[in-house]
PDB file of C-alpha atoms in Angstrom:
ATOM      1  CA  UNK A  13      -0.209 -10.312  12.760  1.00  0.00           C
ATOM      2  CA  UNK A  14      -1.225 -11.498  16.183  1.00  0.00           C
ATOM      3  CA  UNK A  15      -3.860  -9.709  18.435  1.00  0.00           C
ATOM      4  CA  UNK A  16      -1.158  -8.222  20.746  1.00  0.00           C
ATOM      5  CA  UNK A  17       0.690  -6.692  17.869  1.00  0.00           C
ATOM      6  CA  UNK A  18      -2.593  -5.345  16.569  1.00  0.00           C
ATOM      7  CA  UNK A  19      -3.487  -3.653  19.927  1.00  0.00           C
ATOM      8  CA  UNK A  20      -0.009  -2.013  20.176  1.00  0.00           C
ATOM      9  CA  UNK A  21      -0.580  -0.698  16.428  1.00  0.00           C
ATOM     10  CA  UNK A  22      -4.068   0.628  17.313  1.00  0.00           C
ATOM     11  CA  UNK A  23      -2.950   2.080  20.593  1.00  0.00           C
ATOM     12  CA  UNK A  24      -0.194   4.008  18.859  1.00  0.00           C
ATOM     13  CA  UNK A  25      -2.643   5.234  16.136  1.00  0.00           C
ATOM     14  CA  UNK A  26      -5.203   6.480  18.880  1.00  0.00           C
ATOM     15  CA  UNK A  27      -3.756   9.925  18.938  1.00  0.00           C
ATOM     16  CA  UNK A  28      -4.737  12.775  16.778  1.00  0.00           C
ATOM     17  CA  UNK A  29      -1.133  13.998  15.833  1.00  0.00           C
ATOM     18  CA  UNK A  30       0.106  10.338  15.484  1.00  0.00           C
ATOM     19  CA  UNK A  31      -2.888   9.405  13.318  1.00  0.00           C
ATOM     20  CA  UNK A  32      -2.131  12.492  11.030  1.00  0.00           C
ATOM     21  CA  UNK A  33       1.536  11.682  10.983  1.00  0.00           C
ATOM     22  CA  UNK A  34       0.618   8.092   9.811  1.00  0.00           C
ATOM     23  CA  UNK A  35      -1.828   9.149   7.120  1.00  0.00           C
ATOM     24  CA  UNK A  36       0.546  11.607   5.825  1.00  0.00           C
ATOM     25  CA  UNK A  37       3.207   9.114   5.357  1.00  0.00           C
ATOM     26  CA  UNK A  38       0.897   6.677   3.841  1.00  0.00           C
ATOM     27  CA  UNK A  39      -0.021   9.287   1.220  1.00  0.00           C
ATOM     28  CA  UNK A  40       3.544  10.066   0.412  1.00  0.00           C
ATOM     29  CA  UNK A  41       4.513   6.390  -0.127  1.00  0.00           C
ATOM     30  CA  UNK A  42       8.141   4.833   0.106  1.00  0.00           C
ATOM     31  CA  UNK A  43      10.018   8.155  -0.358  1.00  0.00           C
ATOM     32  CA  UNK A  44       8.629   9.394   2.874  1.00  0.00           C
ATOM     33  CA  UNK A  45       9.464  12.584   4.129  1.00  0.00           C
ATOM     34  CA  UNK A  46      12.282  14.560   6.402  1.00  0.00           C
ATOM     35  CA  UNK A  47      11.143  15.100  10.032  1.00  0.00           C
ATOM     36  CA  UNK A  48      11.002  18.872   9.404  1.00  0.00           C
ATOM     37  CA  UNK A  49       8.528  18.619   6.523  1.00  0.00           C
ATOM     38  CA  UNK A  50       6.324  16.355   8.598  1.00  0.00           C
ATOM     39  CA  UNK A  51       6.219  18.771  11.666  1.00  0.00           C
ATOM     40  CA  UNK A  52       5.426  21.701   9.323  1.00  0.00           C
ATOM     41  CA  UNK A  53       2.605  19.949   7.437  1.00  0.00           C
ATOM     42  CA  UNK A  54       1.124  18.507  10.746  1.00  0.00           C
ATOM     43  CA  UNK A  55       1.502  21.797  12.569  1.00  0.00           C
ATOM     44  CA  UNK A  56       3.384  20.343  15.605  1.00  0.00           C
ATOM     45  CA  UNK A  57       6.843  21.254  17.148  1.00  0.00           C
ATOM     46  CA  UNK A  58      10.065  18.834  16.342  1.00  0.00           C
ATOM     47  CA  UNK A  59       9.952  17.890  20.010  1.00  0.00           C
ATOM     48  CA  UNK A  60       6.460  16.641  19.942  1.00  0.00           C
ATOM     49  CA  UNK A  61       7.141  14.880  16.580  1.00  0.00           C
ATOM     50  CA  UNK A  62      10.057  13.195  17.685  1.00  0.00           C
ATOM     51  CA  UNK A  63       7.976  11.603  20.479  1.00  0.00           C
ATOM     52  CA  UNK A  64       5.125  10.679  18.182  1.00  0.00           C
ATOM     53  CA  UNK A  65       7.558   9.191  15.716  1.00  0.00           C
ATOM     54  CA  UNK A  66       9.015   6.955  18.421  1.00  0.00           C
ATOM     55  CA  UNK A  67       5.737   5.742  19.319  1.00  0.00           C
ATOM     56  CA  UNK A  68       4.901   4.764  15.783  1.00  0.00           C
ATOM     57  CA  UNK A  69       8.122   3.169  15.174  1.00  0.00           C
ATOM     58  CA  UNK A  70       7.899   1.061  18.537  1.00  0.00           C
ATOM     59  CA  UNK A  71       4.541  -0.185  16.924  1.00  0.00           C
ATOM     60  CA  UNK A  72       6.535  -1.024  13.846  1.00  0.00           C
ATOM     61  CA  UNK A  73       4.350   1.366  11.680  1.00  0.00           C
ATOM     62  CA  UNK A  74       6.933   3.836  10.553  1.00  0.00           C
ATOM     63  CA  UNK A  75      10.649   3.211   9.455  1.00  0.00           C
ATOM     64  CA  UNK A  76      13.499   5.841   9.163  1.00  0.00           C
ATOM     65  CA  UNK A  77      16.852   6.121   7.414  1.00  0.00           C
ATOM     66  CA  UNK A  78      19.461   8.887   7.063  1.00  0.00           C
ATOM     67  CA  UNK A  79      19.171  10.844   3.638  1.00  0.00           C
ATOM     68  CA  UNK A  80      22.187  13.271   3.599  1.00  0.00           C
ATOM     69  CA  UNK A  81      21.774  15.877   6.412  1.00  0.00           C
ATOM     70  CA  UNK A  82      18.219  14.609   7.062  1.00  0.00           C
ATOM     71  CA  UNK A  83      16.449  11.697   8.700  1.00  0.00           C
ATOM     72  CA  UNK A  84      13.484  10.773   6.460  1.00  0.00           C
ATOM     73  CA  UNK A  85      10.522   8.831   7.619  1.00  0.00           C
ATOM     74  CA  UNK A  86       8.063   6.449   5.694  1.00  0.00           C
ATOM     75  CA  UNK A  87       5.336   4.072   6.541  1.00  0.00           C
ATOM     76  CA  UNK A  88       6.188   0.339   7.152  1.00  0.00           C
ATOM     77  CA  UNK A  89       4.012  -0.836   4.226  1.00  0.00           C
ATOM     78  CA  UNK A  90       4.170  -4.624   5.334  1.00  0.00           C
ATOM     79  CA  UNK A  91       3.067  -3.854   8.933  1.00  0.00           C
ATOM     80  CA  UNK A  92       0.215  -1.581   7.672  1.00  0.00           C
ATOM     81  CA  UNK A  93      -0.994  -4.437   5.264  1.00  0.00           C
ATOM     82  CA  UNK A  94      -0.674  -7.073   8.105  1.00  0.00           C
ATOM     83  CA  UNK A  95      -2.807  -4.626  10.409  1.00  0.00           C
ATOM     84  CA  UNK A  96      -5.528  -4.018   7.670  1.00  0.00           C
ATOM     85  CA  UNK A  97      -5.669  -7.963   7.003  1.00  0.00           C
ATOM     86  CA  UNK A  98      -5.855  -8.923  10.681  1.00  0.00           C
ATOM     87  CA  UNK A  99      -8.838  -6.421  11.151  1.00  0.00           C
ATOM     88  CA  UNK A 100     -10.750  -7.669   8.106  1.00  0.00           C
ATOM     89  CA  UNK A 101      -9.673 -11.258   8.346  1.00  0.00           C
ATOM     90  CA  UNK A 102     -13.115 -12.768   9.179  1.00  0.00           C
ATOM     91  CA  UNK A 103     -15.070  -9.910   7.282  1.00  0.00           C
ATOM     92  CA  UNK A 104     -18.663 -11.031   6.591  1.00  0.00           C
ATOM     93  CA  UNK A 105     -18.463 -14.490   8.365  1.00  0.00           C
ATOM     94  CA  UNK A 106     -16.400 -15.714   5.537  1.00  0.00           C
ATOM     95  CA  UNK A 107     -18.732 -14.573   2.873  1.00  0.00           C
ATOM     96  CA  UNK A 108     -16.758 -12.374   0.643  1.00  0.00           C
ATOM     97  CA  UNK A 109     -19.623 -11.892  -1.862  1.00  0.00           C
ATOM     98  CA  UNK A 110     -21.158  -9.497   0.829  1.00  0.00           C
ATOM     99  CA  UNK A 111     -17.972  -7.589   1.521  1.00  0.00           C
ATOM    100  CA  UNK A 112     -17.037  -4.279   0.152  1.00  0.00           C
ATOM    101  CA  UNK A 113     -14.292  -4.255  -2.703  1.00  0.00           C
ATOM    102  CA  UNK A 114     -11.753  -2.994  -0.219  1.00  0.00           C
ATOM    103  CA  UNK A 115     -12.450  -5.817   2.072  1.00  0.00           C
ATOM    104  CA  UNK A 116     -12.450  -8.473  -0.749  1.00  0.00           C
ATOM    105  CA  UNK A 117      -8.940  -7.090  -1.927  1.00  0.00           C
ATOM    106  CA  UNK A 118      -7.515  -6.456   1.394  1.00  0.00           C
ATOM    107  CA  UNK A 119      -4.843  -9.311   1.171  1.00  0.00           C
ATOM    108  CA  UNK A 120      -3.697  -7.649  -2.266  1.00  0.00           C
ATOM    109  CA  UNK A 121      -2.948  -4.151  -0.860  1.00  0.00           C
ATOM    110  CA  UNK A 122       0.576  -2.971  -1.233  1.00  0.00           C
ATOM    111  CA  UNK A 123       1.707  -6.316  -2.679  1.00  0.00           C
ATOM    112  CA  UNK A 124       3.879  -6.694  -5.685  1.00  0.00           C
ATOM    113  CA  UNK A 125       1.765  -8.973  -7.576  1.00  0.00           C
ATOM    114  CA  UNK A 126       0.597  -6.374 -10.145  1.00  0.00           C
ATOM    115  CA  UNK A 127       4.032  -5.057 -10.473  1.00  0.00           C
ATOM    116  CA  UNK A 128       5.365  -8.651 -11.315  1.00  0.00           C
ATOM    117  CA  UNK A 129       2.819  -8.981 -14.086  1.00  0.00           C
ATOM    118  CA  UNK A 130       3.555  -5.407 -15.384  1.00  0.00           C
ATOM    119  CA  UNK A 131       7.223  -5.985 -15.526  1.00  0.00           C
ATOM    120  CA  UNK A 132       6.700  -8.979 -17.693  1.00  0.00           C
ATOM    121  CA  UNK A 133       5.074  -6.989 -20.409  1.00  0.00           C
ATOM    122  CA  UNK A 134       6.679  -5.509 -23.388  1.00  0.00           C
ATOM    123  CA  UNK A 135       4.759  -2.368 -23.065  1.00  0.00           C
ATOM    124  CA  UNK A 136       6.411   0.966 -22.268  1.00  0.00           C
ATOM    125  CA  UNK A 137       6.700   2.226 -18.846  1.00  0.00           C
ATOM    126  CA  UNK A 138       4.770   5.404 -18.104  1.00  0.00           C
ATOM    127  CA  UNK A 139       6.471   7.779 -15.860  1.00  0.00           C
ATOM    128  CA  UNK A 140       4.850  10.730 -14.141  1.00  0.00           C
ATOM    129  CA  UNK A 141       6.794  13.802 -12.899  1.00  0.00           C
ATOM    130  CA  UNK A 142       4.937  16.191 -10.329  1.00  0.00           C
ATOM    131  CA  UNK A 143       5.712  19.679  -9.356  1.00  0.00           C
ATOM    132  CA  UNK A 144       3.074  22.021  -7.551  1.00  0.00           C
ATOM    133  CA  UNK A 145       2.592  24.322 -10.528  1.00  0.00           C
ATOM    134  CA  UNK A 146       3.923  21.921 -13.441  1.00  0.00           C
ATOM    135  CA  UNK A 147       5.518  24.860 -15.237  1.00  0.00           C
ATOM    136  CA  UNK A 148       9.324  24.185 -15.099  1.00  0.00           C
ATOM    137  CA  UNK A 149      11.083  21.347 -13.513  1.00  0.00           C
ATOM    138  CA  UNK A 150       8.515  18.507 -14.408  1.00  0.00           C
ATOM    139  CA  UNK A 151       8.130  19.788 -17.782  1.00  0.00           C
ATOM    140  CA  UNK A 152      11.836  19.455 -18.344  1.00  0.00           C
ATOM    141  CA  UNK A 153      11.971  16.072 -16.786  1.00  0.00           C
ATOM    142  CA  UNK A 154       8.932  15.033 -19.209  1.00  0.00           C
ATOM    143  CA  UNK A 155      10.885  15.981 -22.278  1.00  0.00           C
ATOM    144  CA  UNK A 156      14.111  14.540 -21.200  1.00  0.00           C
ATOM    145  CA  UNK A 157      12.478  11.183 -20.385  1.00  0.00           C
ATOM    146  CA  UNK A 158      10.499  11.107 -23.729  1.00  0.00           C
ATOM    147  CA  UNK A 159      13.636  11.948 -25.426  1.00  0.00           C
ATOM    148  CA  UNK A 160      16.093   9.662 -23.774  1.00  0.00           C
ATOM    149  CA  UNK A 161      13.627   6.831 -23.184  1.00  0.00           C
ATOM    150  CA  UNK A 162      13.651   5.971 -26.809  1.00  0.00           C
ATOM    151  CA  UNK A 163       9.963   4.554 -26.760  1.00  0.00           C
ATOM    152  CA  UNK A 164      10.693   2.354 -23.744  1.00  0.00           C
ATOM    153  CA  UNK A 165       9.228   5.175 -21.584  1.00  0.00           C
ATOM    154  CA  UNK A 166       6.397   7.425 -21.938  1.00  0.00           C
ATOM    155  CA  UNK A 167       6.577  10.562 -19.717  1.00  0.00           C
ATOM    156  CA  UNK A 168       4.098  12.868 -18.644  1.00  0.00           C
ATOM    157  CA  UNK A 169       4.063  15.846 -15.989  1.00  0.00           C
ATOM    158  CA  UNK A 170       1.245  17.533 -13.778  1.00  0.00           C
ATOM    159  CA  UNK A 171       0.794  19.476 -10.709  1.00  0.00           C
ATOM    160  CA  UNK A 172      -1.474  19.994  -7.801  1.00  0.00           C
ATOM    161  CA  UNK A 173      -2.128  23.604  -8.885  1.00  0.00           C
ATOM    162  CA  UNK A 174      -0.879  23.979 -12.354  1.00  0.00           C
ATOM    163  CA  UNK A 175      -0.149  27.431 -13.729  1.00  0.00           C
ATOM    164  CA  UNK A 176      -1.583  26.373 -17.095  1.00  0.00           C
ATOM    165  CA  UNK A 177       1.323  28.040 -18.675  1.00  0.00           C
ATOM    166  CA  UNK A 178       4.913  26.957 -19.191  1.00  0.00           C
ATOM    167  CA  UNK A 179       7.799  29.058 -17.811  1.00  0.00           C
ATOM    168  CA  UNK A 180       9.279  30.841 -20.877  1.00  0.00           C
ATOM    169  CA  UNK A 181      12.967  30.029 -19.454  1.00  0.00           C
ATOM    170  CA  UNK A 182      11.949  26.302 -19.575  1.00  0.00           C
ATOM    171  CA  UNK A 183      10.776  26.609 -23.158  1.00  0.00           C
ATOM    172  CA  UNK A 184      14.046  28.509 -23.954  1.00  0.00           C
ATOM    173  CA  UNK A 185      16.449  25.970 -22.347  1.00  0.00           C
ATOM    174  CA  UNK A 186      14.554  22.850 -23.906  1.00  0.00           C
ATOM    175  CA  UNK A 187      14.561  24.621 -27.430  1.00  0.00           C
ATOM    176  CA  UNK A 188      18.385  25.363 -26.896  1.00  0.00           C
ATOM    177  CA  UNK A 189      18.699  21.376 -26.385  1.00  0.00           C
ATOM    178  CA  UNK A 190      16.715  20.667 -29.409  1.00  0.00           C
ATOM    179  CA  UNK A 191      13.522  19.369 -27.722  1.00  0.00           C
ATOM    180  CA  UNK A 192      10.315  20.053 -29.551  1.00  0.00           C
ATOM    181  CA  UNK A 193       7.942  22.444 -27.048  1.00  0.00           C
ATOM    182  CA  UNK A 194       4.794  22.668 -29.254  1.00  0.00           C
ATOM    183  CA  UNK A 195       2.132  20.867 -27.417  1.00  0.00           C
ATOM    184  CA  UNK A 196       3.496  21.239 -23.939  1.00  0.00           C
ATOM    185  CA  UNK A 197       0.699  21.905 -21.418  1.00  0.00           C
ATOM    186  CA  UNK A 198       0.505  22.613 -17.742  1.00  0.00           C
ATOM    187  CA  UNK A 199      -1.839  19.928 -16.244  1.00  0.00           C
ATOM    188  CA  UNK A 200      -3.362  18.875 -13.170  1.00  0.00           C
ATOM    189  CA  UNK A 201      -2.457  15.647 -11.315  1.00  0.00           C
ATOM    190  CA  UNK A 202      -6.280  14.747 -11.275  1.00  0.00           C
ATOM    191  CA  UNK A 203      -6.029  14.066 -15.141  1.00  0.00           C
ATOM    192  CA  UNK A 204      -3.885  10.895 -14.225  1.00  0.00           C
ATOM    193  CA  UNK A 205      -6.255   9.257 -11.727  1.00  0.00           C
ATOM    194  CA  UNK A 206      -9.324   8.432 -13.768  1.00  0.00           C
ATOM    195  CA  UNK A 207     -10.419   5.133 -15.708  1.00  0.00           C
ATOM    196  CA  UNK A 208      -8.986   6.637 -19.091  1.00  0.00           C
ATOM    197  CA  UNK A 209      -5.877   7.623 -17.729  1.00  0.00           C
ATOM    198  CA  UNK A 210      -2.685   5.823 -18.723  1.00  0.00           C
ATOM    199  CA  UNK A 211      -1.356   3.223 -16.157  1.00  0.00           C
ATOM    200  CA  UNK A 212       1.395   4.901 -14.447  1.00  0.00           C
ATOM    201  CA  UNK A 213       4.369   2.971 -13.286  1.00  0.00           C
ATOM    202  CA  UNK A 214       6.545   5.351 -11.715  1.00  0.00           C
ATOM    203  CA  UNK A 215       5.836   8.735  -9.890  1.00  0.00           C
ATOM    204  CA  UNK A 216       8.623  11.245  -9.137  1.00  0.00           C
ATOM    205  CA  UNK A 217       7.903  14.478  -7.212  1.00  0.00           C
ATOM    206  CA  UNK A 218      10.523  17.086  -7.972  1.00  0.00           C
ATOM    207  CA  UNK A 219       9.622  19.778  -5.366  1.00  0.00           C
ATOM    208  CA  UNK A 220       9.301  19.412  -1.439  1.00  0.00           C
ATOM    209  CA  UNK A 221       5.837  21.167  -1.553  1.00  0.00           C
ATOM    210  CA  UNK A 222       4.306  18.542  -4.097  1.00  0.00           C
ATOM    211  CA  UNK A 223       5.956  15.625  -2.044  1.00  0.00           C
ATOM    212  CA  UNK A 224       4.368  17.057   1.329  1.00  0.00           C
ATOM    213  CA  UNK A 225       0.846  17.605  -0.360  1.00  0.00           C
ATOM    214  CA  UNK A 226      -1.948  15.096  -0.317  1.00  0.00           C
ATOM    215  CA  UNK A 227      -1.402  13.160  -3.625  1.00  0.00           C
ATOM    216  CA  UNK A 228      -4.315  11.361  -5.403  1.00  0.00           C
ATOM    217  CA  UNK A 229      -4.664   7.663  -5.124  1.00  0.00           C
ATOM    218  CA  UNK A 230      -2.880   6.443  -8.306  1.00  0.00           C
ATOM    219  CA  UNK A 231      -4.846   3.199  -9.450  1.00  0.00           C
ATOM    220  CA  UNK A 232      -1.909   1.252 -10.568  1.00  0.00           C
ATOM    221  CA  UNK A 233       0.034   1.455  -7.296  1.00  0.00           C
ATOM    222  CA  UNK A 234       3.187   2.883  -8.984  1.00  0.00           C
ATOM    223  CA  UNK A 235       6.707   3.092  -7.499  1.00  0.00           C
ATOM    224  CA  UNK A 236       6.750   6.647  -5.976  1.00  0.00           C
ATOM    225  CA  UNK A 237       9.829   8.471  -4.968  1.00  0.00           C
ATOM    226  CA  UNK A 238      11.042  12.146  -4.289  1.00  0.00           C
ATOM    227  CA  UNK A 239      13.682  13.793  -6.385  1.00  0.00           C
ATOM    228  CA  UNK A 240      13.483  17.138  -4.705  1.00  0.00           C
ATOM    229  CA  UNK A 241      15.444  19.960  -6.315  1.00  0.00           C
ATOM    230  CA  UNK A 242      15.692  23.763  -6.271  1.00  0.00           C
ATOM    231  CA  UNK A 243      13.083  25.589  -8.169  1.00  0.00           C
ATOM    232  CA  UNK A 244      14.801  27.588 -10.952  1.00  0.00           C
ATOM    233  CA  UNK A 245      11.822  29.852 -11.283  1.00  0.00           C
ATOM    234  CA  UNK A 246      12.934  31.312  -7.976  1.00  0.00           C
ATOM    235  CA  UNK A 247      16.098  32.652  -9.466  1.00  0.00           C
ATOM    236  CA  UNK A 248      16.537  36.359  -9.396  1.00  0.00           C
ATOM    237  CA  UNK A 249      18.660  39.048 -11.346  1.00  0.00           C
ATOM    238  CA  UNK A 250      19.194  39.242 -14.967  1.00  0.00           C
ATOM    239  CA  UNK A 251      17.580  37.131 -17.771  1.00  0.00           C
ATOM    240  CA  UNK A 252      21.129  35.616 -18.169  1.00  0.00           C
ATOM    241  CA  UNK A 253      21.281  34.374 -14.530  1.00  0.00           C
ATOM    242  CA  UNK A 254      17.709  33.085 -14.701  1.00  0.00           C
ATOM    243  CA  UNK A 255      18.514  30.954 -17.711  1.00  0.00           C
ATOM    244  CA  UNK A 256      21.787  29.864 -16.010  1.00  0.00           C
ATOM    245  CA  UNK A 257      19.371  28.586 -13.273  1.00  0.00           C
ATOM    246  CA  UNK A 258      17.369  26.577 -15.705  1.00  0.00           C
ATOM    247  CA  UNK A 259      20.382  25.266 -17.435  1.00  0.00           C
ATOM    248  CA  UNK A 260      21.616  23.763 -14.229  1.00  0.00           C
ATOM    249  CA  UNK A 261      18.172  22.039 -13.702  1.00  0.00           C
ATOM    250  CA  UNK A 262      18.445  20.870 -17.225  1.00  0.00           C
ATOM    251  CA  UNK A 263      21.969  19.321 -16.514  1.00  0.00           C
ATOM    252  CA  UNK A 264      20.858  17.816 -13.084  1.00  0.00           C
ATOM    253  CA  UNK A 265      17.555  16.177 -14.607  1.00  0.00           C
ATOM    254  CA  UNK A 266      19.469  14.788 -17.847  1.00  0.00           C
ATOM    255  CA  UNK A 267      21.976  13.023 -15.569  1.00  0.00           C
ATOM    256  CA  UNK A 268      19.353  11.503 -13.331  1.00  0.00           C
ATOM    257  CA  UNK A 269      16.941  10.476 -16.230  1.00  0.00           C
ATOM    258  CA  UNK A 270      19.697   8.856 -18.108  1.00  0.00           C
ATOM    259  CA  UNK A 271      20.662   6.748 -14.836  1.00  0.00           C
ATOM    260  CA  UNK A 272      17.137   5.933 -14.466  1.00  0.00           C
ATOM    261  CA  UNK A 273      16.561   4.914 -17.846  1.00  0.00           C
ATOM    262  CA  UNK A 274      19.513   2.437 -17.606  1.00  0.00           C
ATOM    263  CA  UNK A 275      18.370   1.192 -14.109  1.00  0.00           C
ATOM    264  CA  UNK A 276      14.788   0.558 -15.288  1.00  0.00           C
ATOM    265  CA  UNK A 277      15.829  -1.351 -18.179  1.00  0.00           C
ATOM    266  CA  UNK A 278      17.618  -3.995 -16.038  1.00  0.00           C
ATOM    267  CA  UNK A 279      15.826  -7.451 -15.764  1.00  0.00           C
ATOM    268  CA  UNK A 280      14.745  -7.401 -12.156  1.00  0.00           C
ATOM    269  CA  UNK A 281      11.994  -8.691 -10.132  1.00  0.00           C
ATOM    270  CA  UNK A 282       9.256  -6.176  -8.661  1.00  0.00           C
ATOM    271  CA  UNK A 283      10.803  -6.169  -5.123  1.00  0.00           C
ATOM    272  CA  UNK A 284      14.414  -5.541  -6.378  1.00  0.00           C
ATOM    273  CA  UNK A 285      13.053  -2.767  -8.664  1.00  0.00           C
ATOM    274  CA  UNK A 286      11.722  -0.920  -6.008  1.00  0.00           C
ATOM    275  CA  UNK A 287      14.505  -1.186  -3.724  1.00  0.00           C
ATOM    276  CA  UNK A 288      16.838  -0.281  -6.529  1.00  0.00           C
ATOM    277  CA  UNK A 289      14.814   2.977  -7.451  1.00  0.00           C
ATOM    278  CA  UNK A 290      14.505   3.982  -3.803  1.00  0.00           C
ATOM    279  CA  UNK A 291      18.330   3.593  -3.412  1.00  0.00           C
ATOM    280  CA  UNK A 292      18.857   5.599  -6.704  1.00  0.00           C
ATOM    281  CA  UNK A 293      16.463   8.318  -5.498  1.00  0.00           C
ATOM    282  CA  UNK A 294      18.219   8.780  -2.246  1.00  0.00           C
ATOM    283  CA  UNK A 295      21.385   9.457  -4.554  1.00  0.00           C
ATOM    284  CA  UNK A 296      19.397  11.706  -6.537  1.00  0.00           C
ATOM    285  CA  UNK A 297      18.520  13.907  -3.526  1.00  0.00           C
ATOM    286  CA  UNK A 298      21.950  13.952  -2.404  1.00  0.00           C
ATOM    287  CA  UNK A 299      23.398  15.132  -5.790  1.00  0.00           C
ATOM    288  CA  UNK A 300      20.535  17.689  -6.030  1.00  0.00           C
ATOM    289  CA  UNK A 301      21.639  19.091  -2.688  1.00  0.00           C
ATOM    290  CA  UNK A 302      25.125  19.478  -4.036  1.00  0.00           C
ATOM    291  CA  UNK A 303      24.117  20.977  -7.405  1.00  0.00           C
ATOM    292  CA  UNK A 304      25.221  20.465 -10.839  1.00  0.00           C
ATOM    293  CA  UNK A 305      28.863  21.132  -9.973  1.00  0.00           C
ATOM    294  CA  UNK A 306      29.387  17.750  -8.819  1.00  0.00           C
ATOM    295  CA  UNK A 307      28.398  16.338 -12.185  1.00  0.00           C
ATOM    296  CA  UNK A 308      31.179  18.010 -14.185  1.00  0.00           C
ATOM    297  CA  UNK A 309      33.764  16.043 -12.102  1.00  0.00           C
ATOM    298  CA  UNK A 310      32.166  12.822 -13.443  1.00  0.00           C
ATOM    299  CA  UNK A 311      31.634  13.870 -16.914  1.00  0.00           C
TER     300      UNK A 311
END
């Protein structure tokens, strides 16, 4: 990055709301957020947000793409890395031993080096599913991935504010499909940030509120995407109707996990893997909006 581009980027960030938007998108990773979720989280009007996003896009700090009925926005990772590298290029007069760890490793931020090495390993992938309460969707996804992954994937689930108990309808639908449910727990996502936590390779948020929250910093720089789907716990009516909502969620997740397992087993380089998972996740969100009905026509 040259100095003129750096000045443009810094000028774009020199505003409270634009800085808040940028930091929010950095936290959300490559999956990004719809404009409506950004406006609600930051607390500004859609008109004001549109203006600020244009300024950030002009500075090449954010990108956008159509996702069904919505426009999603995410940070331009390479531009962010280039700006950070420009700002710390001559840190400590070229004596890196005096630099902080973040300055010493700035050139490695958001690169694919670690992932390239990870993908050459024969170790199983670790997948983390997130929902706010970790009591239904994420638990079902965890069980499906552990079952369908056949040892090539180890799944976990967690939430920002875990309920500590699993929804009984989630337990019922899992047992109906032959899954073991003993040992399932509702956990905090902080459990996966420590030095003793497993190295997470993929993180999937399953509810919009979890995607919009300030996620922890995952030490392993995992591929992070959003698989937003309706909450079956919100279903009203008889127990039969509530169980049917969980059956619908199970069917959707079964379809997505099966497709993902086959995708992730492909012999892809790190950049291709990220692109494929991003494209796949866009399709997941589209199918989730349509509901499980579309899956029956493809069975």
